[in-house]
Tab-separated table of C-alpha atoms in Angstrom:
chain	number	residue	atom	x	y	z
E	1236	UNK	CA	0.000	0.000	0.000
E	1237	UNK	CA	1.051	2.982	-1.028
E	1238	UNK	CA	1.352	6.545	0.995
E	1239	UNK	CA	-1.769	7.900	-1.343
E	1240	UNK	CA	-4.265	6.114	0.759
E	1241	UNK	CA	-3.106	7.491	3.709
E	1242	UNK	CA	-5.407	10.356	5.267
E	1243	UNK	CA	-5.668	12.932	7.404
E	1244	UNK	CA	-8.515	14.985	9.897
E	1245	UNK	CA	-9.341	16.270	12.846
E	1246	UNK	CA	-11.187	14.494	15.708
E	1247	UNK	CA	-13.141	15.990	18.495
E	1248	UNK	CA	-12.330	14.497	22.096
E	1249	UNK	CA	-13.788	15.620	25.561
E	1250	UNK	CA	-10.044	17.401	26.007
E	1251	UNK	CA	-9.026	18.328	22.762
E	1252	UNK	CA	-9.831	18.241	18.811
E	1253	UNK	CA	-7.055	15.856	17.874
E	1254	UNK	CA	-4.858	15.487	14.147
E	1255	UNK	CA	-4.997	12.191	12.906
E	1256	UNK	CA	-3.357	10.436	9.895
E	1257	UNK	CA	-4.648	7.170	9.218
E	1258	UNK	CA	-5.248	4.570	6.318
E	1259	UNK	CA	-8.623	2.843	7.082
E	1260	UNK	CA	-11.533	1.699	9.822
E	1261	UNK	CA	-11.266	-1.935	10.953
E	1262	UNK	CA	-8.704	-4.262	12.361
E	1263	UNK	CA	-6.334	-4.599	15.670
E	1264	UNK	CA	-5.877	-0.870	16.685
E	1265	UNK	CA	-2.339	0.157	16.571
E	1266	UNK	CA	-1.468	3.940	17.875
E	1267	UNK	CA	1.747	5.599	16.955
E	1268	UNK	CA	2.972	8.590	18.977
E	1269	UNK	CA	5.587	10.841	17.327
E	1270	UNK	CA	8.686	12.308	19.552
E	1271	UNK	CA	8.999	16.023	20.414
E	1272	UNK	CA	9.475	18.822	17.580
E	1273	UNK	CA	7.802	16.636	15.133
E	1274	UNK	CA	3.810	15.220	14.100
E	1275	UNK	CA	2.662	12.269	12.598
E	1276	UNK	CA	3.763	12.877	9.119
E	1277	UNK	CA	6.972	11.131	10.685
E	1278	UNK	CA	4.805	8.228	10.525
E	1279	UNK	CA	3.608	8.372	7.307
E	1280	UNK	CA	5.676	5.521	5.031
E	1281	UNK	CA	5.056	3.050	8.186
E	1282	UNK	CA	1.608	2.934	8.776
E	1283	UNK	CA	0.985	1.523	4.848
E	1284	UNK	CA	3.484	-1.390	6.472
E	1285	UNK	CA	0.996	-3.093	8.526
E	1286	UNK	CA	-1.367	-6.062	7.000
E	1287	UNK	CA	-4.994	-5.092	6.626
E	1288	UNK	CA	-5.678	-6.955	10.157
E	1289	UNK	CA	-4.190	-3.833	11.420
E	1290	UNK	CA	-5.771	-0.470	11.665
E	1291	UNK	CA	-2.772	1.845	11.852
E	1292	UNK	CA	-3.168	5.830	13.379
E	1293	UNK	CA	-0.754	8.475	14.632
E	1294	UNK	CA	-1.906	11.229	16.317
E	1295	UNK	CA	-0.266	14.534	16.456
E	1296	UNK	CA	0.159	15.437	20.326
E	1297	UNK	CA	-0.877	18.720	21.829
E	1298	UNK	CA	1.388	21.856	20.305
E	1299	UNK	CA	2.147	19.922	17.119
E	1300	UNK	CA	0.622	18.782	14.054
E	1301	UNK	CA	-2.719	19.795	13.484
E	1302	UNK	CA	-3.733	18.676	16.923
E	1303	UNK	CA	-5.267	22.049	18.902
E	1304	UNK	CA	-2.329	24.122	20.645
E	1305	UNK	CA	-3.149	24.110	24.581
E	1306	UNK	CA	-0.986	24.551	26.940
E	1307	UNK	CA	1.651	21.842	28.593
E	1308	UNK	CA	0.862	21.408	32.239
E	1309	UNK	CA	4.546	20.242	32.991
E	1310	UNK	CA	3.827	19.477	36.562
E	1311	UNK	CA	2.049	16.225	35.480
E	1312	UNK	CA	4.777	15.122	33.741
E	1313	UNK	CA	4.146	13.109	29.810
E	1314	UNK	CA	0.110	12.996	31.297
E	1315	UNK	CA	-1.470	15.440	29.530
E	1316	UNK	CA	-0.225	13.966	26.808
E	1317	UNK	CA	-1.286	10.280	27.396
E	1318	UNK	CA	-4.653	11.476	28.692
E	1319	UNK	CA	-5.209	13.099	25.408
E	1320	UNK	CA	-4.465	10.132	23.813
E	1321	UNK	CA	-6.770	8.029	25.889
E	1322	UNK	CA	-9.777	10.495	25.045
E	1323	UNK	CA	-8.597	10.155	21.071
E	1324	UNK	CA	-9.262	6.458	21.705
E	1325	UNK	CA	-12.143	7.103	23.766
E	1326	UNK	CA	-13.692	9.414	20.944
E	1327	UNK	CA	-12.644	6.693	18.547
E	1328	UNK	CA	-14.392	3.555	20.321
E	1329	UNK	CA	-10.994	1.748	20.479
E	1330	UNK	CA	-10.294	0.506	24.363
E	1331	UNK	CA	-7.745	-2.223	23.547
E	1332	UNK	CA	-4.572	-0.882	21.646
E	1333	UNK	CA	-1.501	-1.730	20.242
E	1334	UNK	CA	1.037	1.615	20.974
E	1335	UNK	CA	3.938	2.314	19.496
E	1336	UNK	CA	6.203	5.275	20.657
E	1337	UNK	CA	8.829	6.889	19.116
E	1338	UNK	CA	11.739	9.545	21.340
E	1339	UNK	CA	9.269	11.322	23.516
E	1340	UNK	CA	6.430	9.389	22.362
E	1341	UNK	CA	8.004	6.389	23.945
E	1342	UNK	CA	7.738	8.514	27.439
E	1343	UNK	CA	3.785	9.120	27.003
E	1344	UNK	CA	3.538	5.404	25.478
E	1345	UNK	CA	4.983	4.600	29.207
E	1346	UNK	CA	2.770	6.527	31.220
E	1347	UNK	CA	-0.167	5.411	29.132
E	1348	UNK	CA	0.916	2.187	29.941
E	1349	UNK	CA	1.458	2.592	33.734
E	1350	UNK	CA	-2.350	4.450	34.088
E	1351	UNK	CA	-4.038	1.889	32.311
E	1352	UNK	CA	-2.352	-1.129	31.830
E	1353	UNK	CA	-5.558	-3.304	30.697
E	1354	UNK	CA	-5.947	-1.240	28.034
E	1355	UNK	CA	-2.406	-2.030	26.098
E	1356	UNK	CA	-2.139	-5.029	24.456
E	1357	UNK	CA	1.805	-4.235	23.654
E	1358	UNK	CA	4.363	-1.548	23.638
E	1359	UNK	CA	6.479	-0.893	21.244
E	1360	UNK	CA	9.652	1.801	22.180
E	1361	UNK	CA	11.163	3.441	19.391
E	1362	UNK	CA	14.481	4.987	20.398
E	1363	UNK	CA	12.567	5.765	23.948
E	1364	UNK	CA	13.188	8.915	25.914
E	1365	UNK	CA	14.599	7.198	29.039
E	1366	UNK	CA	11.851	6.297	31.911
E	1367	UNK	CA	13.509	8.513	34.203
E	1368	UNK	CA	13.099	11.483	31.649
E	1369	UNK	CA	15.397	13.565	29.836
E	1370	UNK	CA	18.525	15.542	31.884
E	1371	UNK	CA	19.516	15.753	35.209
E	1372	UNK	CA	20.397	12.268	36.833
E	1373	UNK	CA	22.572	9.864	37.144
E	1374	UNK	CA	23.622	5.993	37.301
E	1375	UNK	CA	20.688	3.178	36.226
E	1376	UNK	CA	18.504	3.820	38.663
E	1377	UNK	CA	17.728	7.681	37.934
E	1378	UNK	CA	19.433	9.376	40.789
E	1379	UNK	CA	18.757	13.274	40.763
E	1380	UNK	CA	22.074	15.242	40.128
E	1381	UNK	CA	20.736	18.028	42.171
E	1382	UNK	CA	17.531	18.749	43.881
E	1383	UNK	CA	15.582	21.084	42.152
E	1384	UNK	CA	16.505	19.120	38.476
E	1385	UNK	CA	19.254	21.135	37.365
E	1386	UNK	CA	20.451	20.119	33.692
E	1387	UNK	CA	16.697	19.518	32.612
E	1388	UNK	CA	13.900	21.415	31.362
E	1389	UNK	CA	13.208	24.427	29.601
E	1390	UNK	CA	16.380	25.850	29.987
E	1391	UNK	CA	18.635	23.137	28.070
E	1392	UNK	CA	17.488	24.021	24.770
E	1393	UNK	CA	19.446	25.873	22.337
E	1394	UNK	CA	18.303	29.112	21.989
E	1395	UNK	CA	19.430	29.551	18.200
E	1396	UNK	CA	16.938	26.361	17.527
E	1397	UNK	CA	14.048	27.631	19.261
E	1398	UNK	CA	14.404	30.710	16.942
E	1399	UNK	CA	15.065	29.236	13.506
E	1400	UNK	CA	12.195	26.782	14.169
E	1401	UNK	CA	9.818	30.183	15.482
E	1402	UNK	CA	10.998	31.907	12.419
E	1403	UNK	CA	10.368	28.926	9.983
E	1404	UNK	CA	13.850	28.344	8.665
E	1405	UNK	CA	13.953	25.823	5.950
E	1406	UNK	CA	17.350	26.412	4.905
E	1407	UNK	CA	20.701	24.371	6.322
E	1408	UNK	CA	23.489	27.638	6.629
E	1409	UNK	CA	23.591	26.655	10.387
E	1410	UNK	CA	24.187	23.688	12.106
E	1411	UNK	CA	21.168	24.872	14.399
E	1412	UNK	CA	18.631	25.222	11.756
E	1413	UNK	CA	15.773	22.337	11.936
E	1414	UNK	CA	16.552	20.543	8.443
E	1415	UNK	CA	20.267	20.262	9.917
E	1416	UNK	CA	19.271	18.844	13.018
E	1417	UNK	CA	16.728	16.220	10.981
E	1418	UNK	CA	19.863	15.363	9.186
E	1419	UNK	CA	22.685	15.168	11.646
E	1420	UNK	CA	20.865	14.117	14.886
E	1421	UNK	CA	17.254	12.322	13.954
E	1422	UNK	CA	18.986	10.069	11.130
E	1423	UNK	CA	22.393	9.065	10.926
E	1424	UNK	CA	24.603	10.836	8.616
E	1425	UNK	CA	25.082	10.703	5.492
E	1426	UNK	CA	21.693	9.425	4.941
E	1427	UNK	CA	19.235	12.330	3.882
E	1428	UNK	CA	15.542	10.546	4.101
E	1429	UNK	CA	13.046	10.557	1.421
E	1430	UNK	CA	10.548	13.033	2.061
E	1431	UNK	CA	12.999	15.490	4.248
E	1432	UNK	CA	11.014	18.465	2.786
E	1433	UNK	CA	7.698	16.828	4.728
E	1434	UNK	CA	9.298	16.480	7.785
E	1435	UNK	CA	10.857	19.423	7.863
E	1436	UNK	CA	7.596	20.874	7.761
E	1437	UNK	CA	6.520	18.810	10.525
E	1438	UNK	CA	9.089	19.812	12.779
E	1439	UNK	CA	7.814	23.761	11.887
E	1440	UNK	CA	4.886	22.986	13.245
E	1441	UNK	CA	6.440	22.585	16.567
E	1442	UNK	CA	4.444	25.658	18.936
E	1443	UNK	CA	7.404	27.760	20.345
E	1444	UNK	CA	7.053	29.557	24.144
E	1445	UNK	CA	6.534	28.924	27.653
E	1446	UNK	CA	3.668	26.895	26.529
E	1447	UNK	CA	5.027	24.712	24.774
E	1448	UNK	CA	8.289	23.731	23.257
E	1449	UNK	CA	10.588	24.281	25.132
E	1450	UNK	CA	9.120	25.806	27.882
E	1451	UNK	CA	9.503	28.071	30.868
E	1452	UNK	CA	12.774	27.282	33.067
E	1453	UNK	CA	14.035	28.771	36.680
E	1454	UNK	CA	18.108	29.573	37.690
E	1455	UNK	CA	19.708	26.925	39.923
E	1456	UNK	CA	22.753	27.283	42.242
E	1457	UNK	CA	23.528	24.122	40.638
E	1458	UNK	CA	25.561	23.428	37.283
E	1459	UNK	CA	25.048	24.070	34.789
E	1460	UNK	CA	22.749	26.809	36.597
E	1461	UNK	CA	19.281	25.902	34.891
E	1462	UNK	CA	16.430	23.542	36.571
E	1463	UNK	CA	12.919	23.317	35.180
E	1464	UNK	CA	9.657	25.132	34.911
E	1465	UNK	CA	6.451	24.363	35.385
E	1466	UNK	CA	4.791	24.445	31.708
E	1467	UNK	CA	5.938	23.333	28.191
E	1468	UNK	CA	7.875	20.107	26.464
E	1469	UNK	CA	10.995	20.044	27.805
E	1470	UNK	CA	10.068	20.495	31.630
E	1471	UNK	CA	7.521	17.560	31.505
E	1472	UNK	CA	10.172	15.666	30.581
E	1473	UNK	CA	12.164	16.432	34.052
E	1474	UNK	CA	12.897	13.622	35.939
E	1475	UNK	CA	11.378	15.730	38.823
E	1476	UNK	CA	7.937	14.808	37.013
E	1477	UNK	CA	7.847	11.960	34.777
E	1478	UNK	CA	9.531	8.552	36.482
E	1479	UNK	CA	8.050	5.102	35.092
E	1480	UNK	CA	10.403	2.684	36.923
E	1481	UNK	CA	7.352	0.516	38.899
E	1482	UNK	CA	6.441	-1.234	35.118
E	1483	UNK	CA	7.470	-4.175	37.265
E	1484	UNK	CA	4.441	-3.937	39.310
E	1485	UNK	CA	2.261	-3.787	36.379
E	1486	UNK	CA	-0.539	-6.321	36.061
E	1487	UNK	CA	-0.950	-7.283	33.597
E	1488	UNK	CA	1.934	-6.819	31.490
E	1489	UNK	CA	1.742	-6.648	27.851
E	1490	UNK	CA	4.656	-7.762	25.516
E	1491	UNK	CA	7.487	-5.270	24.976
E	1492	UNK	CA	9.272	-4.044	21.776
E	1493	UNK	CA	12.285	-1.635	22.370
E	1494	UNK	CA	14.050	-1.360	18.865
E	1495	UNK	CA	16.570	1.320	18.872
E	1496	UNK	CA	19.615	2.263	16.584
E	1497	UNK	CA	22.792	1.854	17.802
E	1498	UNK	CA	24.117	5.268	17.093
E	1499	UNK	CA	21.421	7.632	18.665
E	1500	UNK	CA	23.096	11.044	19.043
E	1501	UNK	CA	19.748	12.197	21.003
E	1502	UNK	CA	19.122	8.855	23.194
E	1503	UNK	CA	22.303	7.908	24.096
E	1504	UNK	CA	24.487	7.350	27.340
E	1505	UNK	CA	26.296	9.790	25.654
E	1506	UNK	CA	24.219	12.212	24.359
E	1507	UNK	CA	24.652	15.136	22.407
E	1508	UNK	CA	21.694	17.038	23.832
E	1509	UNK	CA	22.849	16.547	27.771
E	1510	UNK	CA	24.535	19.641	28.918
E	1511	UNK	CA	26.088	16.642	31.217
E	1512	UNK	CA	28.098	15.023	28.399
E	1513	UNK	CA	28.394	17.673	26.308
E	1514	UNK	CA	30.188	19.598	29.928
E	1515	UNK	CA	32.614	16.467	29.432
E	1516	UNK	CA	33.862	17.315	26.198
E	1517	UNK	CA	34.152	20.751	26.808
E	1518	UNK	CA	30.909	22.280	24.666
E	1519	UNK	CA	29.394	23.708	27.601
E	1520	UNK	CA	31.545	25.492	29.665
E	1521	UNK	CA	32.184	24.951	33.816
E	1522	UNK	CA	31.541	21.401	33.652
E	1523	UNK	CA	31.609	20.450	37.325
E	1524	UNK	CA	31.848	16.764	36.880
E	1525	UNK	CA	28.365	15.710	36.433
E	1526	UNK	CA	28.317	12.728	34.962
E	1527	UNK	CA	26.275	12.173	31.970
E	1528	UNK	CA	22.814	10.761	31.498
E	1529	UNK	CA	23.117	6.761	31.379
E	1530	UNK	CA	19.891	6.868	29.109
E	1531	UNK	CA	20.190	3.339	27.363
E	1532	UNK	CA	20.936	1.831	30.611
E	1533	UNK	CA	18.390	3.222	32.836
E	1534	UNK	CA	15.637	2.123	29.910
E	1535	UNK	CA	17.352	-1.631	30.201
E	1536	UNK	CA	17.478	-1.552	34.150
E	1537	UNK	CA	13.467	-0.392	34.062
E	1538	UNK	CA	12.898	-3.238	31.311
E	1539	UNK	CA	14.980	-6.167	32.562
E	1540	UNK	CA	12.660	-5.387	36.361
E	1541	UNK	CA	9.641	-6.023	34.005
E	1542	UNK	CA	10.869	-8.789	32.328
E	1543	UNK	CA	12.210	-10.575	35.548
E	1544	UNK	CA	8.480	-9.847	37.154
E	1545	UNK	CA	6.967	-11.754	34.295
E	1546	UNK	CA	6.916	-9.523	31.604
E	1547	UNK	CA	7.972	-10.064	28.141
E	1548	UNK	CA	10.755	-7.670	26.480
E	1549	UNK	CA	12.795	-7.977	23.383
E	1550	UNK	CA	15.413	-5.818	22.700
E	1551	UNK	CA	16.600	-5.128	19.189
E	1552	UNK	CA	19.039	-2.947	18.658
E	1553	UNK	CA	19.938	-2.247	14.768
E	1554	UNK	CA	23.403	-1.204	14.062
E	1555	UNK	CA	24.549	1.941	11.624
E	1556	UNK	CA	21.257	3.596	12.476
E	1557	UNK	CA	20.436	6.630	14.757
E	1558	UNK	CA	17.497	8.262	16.294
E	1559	UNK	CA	14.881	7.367	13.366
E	1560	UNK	CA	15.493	3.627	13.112
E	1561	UNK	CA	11.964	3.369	11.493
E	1562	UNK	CA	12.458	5.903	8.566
E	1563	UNK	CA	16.017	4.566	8.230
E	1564	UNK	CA	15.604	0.829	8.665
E	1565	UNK	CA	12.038	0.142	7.705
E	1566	UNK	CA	12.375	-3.325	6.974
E	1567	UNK	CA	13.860	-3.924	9.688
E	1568	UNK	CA	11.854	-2.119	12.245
E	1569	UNK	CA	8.657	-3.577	10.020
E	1570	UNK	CA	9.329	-6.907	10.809
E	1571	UNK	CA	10.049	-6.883	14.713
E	1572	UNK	CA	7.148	-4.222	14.894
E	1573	UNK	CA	4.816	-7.354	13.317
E	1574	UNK	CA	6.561	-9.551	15.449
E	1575	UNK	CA	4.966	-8.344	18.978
E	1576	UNK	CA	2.027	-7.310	17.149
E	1577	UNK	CA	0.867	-10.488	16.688
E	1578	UNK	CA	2.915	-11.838	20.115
């Protein structure tokens, strides 16, 4: 099936009229959630890969797409987020779902997962934002670096970014403008992905403030002197908000799916987007020591506590690829996704 019969609308929910891009009506639900400063046109040569048991959708989350633009309530971490999603589904008539998550989607596929585990009938992680969020801890078991989450939030984004993506850029003169980024940090270089102009776009549609992305932040006494806010994307990504490391108490516990390529730049242990590691090499200046973000390992230490509790996890991890393993490996990432589908 080709990308022509995908489509696109808008659906009313009790919270929020919702962007959706799907291909048809009937069949196994399967739900996939795009990552921060993107939509679901990311998903857009996937969805065609599932059989016709399948009934594929991505929805674009609050502040992207076409989805309406309210504001982040950071304080409850990745929930508004999943809540939206559940009153999609709700609006949809679909109560039993496949979900598939992908960067930041991964984190809402989690807490999804942890509020109503009945209603998942498997995950699947896509290059996961770590289940002790994004900046500001240490060692496996996501150990706060400093108090008040210093080296998370609002206040770790590049400031050049935020303003080329407000502004619109399209262009690539900087290494900060949003079609660089798709190409040197979303996919592994020198790959440039079919249909970069459409996901460029996507990422443009990003909302930019307090709001949204990347949100408010607060000065720390701590390095590297930023902690988080209270509204937008980055901030409920602290780990002073979201933290899904129970899974193990789950019940029940749907099959698991974490697919990731090997040479993530953005979810990494060593990641280019941690003022942590990036202190270590000398890019941000006054590095203290902080170590950097074990991200990898604190997703395997959450999943190996679910697996030895009775859950079921596969890990596949595809070398040569980076953040996008499903745009740059689809055959690949096609056939484990069909794998715990039908698990």
């Amino acid at each position: 099936m080709s990308t022509s019969s995908i489509r696109t609308r808008r659906v009313p929910t009790d919270r929020l009229t919702v962007g959706v891009t799907d291909i048809r009506d009937e069949g196994e639900p399967v739900v996939f959630v795009h990552g921060n400063v993107s939509s679901a046109t990311f998903w857009r040569t996937t969805l065609p890969l599932l059989p016709e048991r399948y009934r594929p959708l991505a929805p674009d989350l609050r502040g992207f797409g076409d989805t309406d633009p309210l504001p982040i309530d950071a304080t409850r971490g990745l929930r508004d987020h999943a809540d939206d999603l559940a009153a999609l589904l709700a609006a949809l008539g679909l109560d039993r779902v496949h979900l598939v998550g992908w960067s930041m989607g991964g984190g809402v596929v989690l807490q999804y997962l942890c509020d109503r585990p009945a209603a998942v009938r498997s995950v699947t992680l896509v290059n996961p934002v770590s289940p002790y969020g994004f900046g500001g801890t240490q060692g496996v078991d996501g150990t706060l670096n400093s108090e008040d989450g210093a080296g998370s939030g609002g206040g770790t984004a590049n400031p050049e970014f935020v303003t080329r993506l407000a502004k619109g850029d399209r262009g690539e003169d900087s290494p900060l403008s949003p079609r660089s980024v798709l190409a040197n940090c979303y996919v592994k270089p020198p790959l440039r992905p079919e249909h970069e102009d459409e996901y460029v776009e996507s990422m443009l549609t990003t909302r930019t403030g307090d709001e949204h992305y990347p949100g408010d932040s607060v000065a720390s006494s701590a390095w590297p002197g930023v902690a988080p806010g209270t509204r937008g994307v980055l901030n409920c990504l602290s780990p002073l908000v979201f933290r899904v490391d129970e899974l193990h108490l789950l019940d029940p516990k749907p099959p698991v799916l974490w697919i990731r390529g090997e040479d993530d730049v953005i979810v990494s242990d060593t990641s280019l987007f941690d003022l942590a590691h990036l202190g270590s090499i000398g890019a941000v200046p006054g590095w203290d020591g902080t170590p950097a973000q074990p991200m990898v390992a604190q997703t395997r230490h959450v999943l190996d506590r679910y697996a030895s509790a009775g859950g079921t996890v596969r890990e596949v991890a595809v070398p040569g690829a980076g953040h996008a393993v499903h745009l740059e490996r689809p055959e690949e990432f096609g056939a484990a996704l069909l794998e715990v589908l039908s698990a």
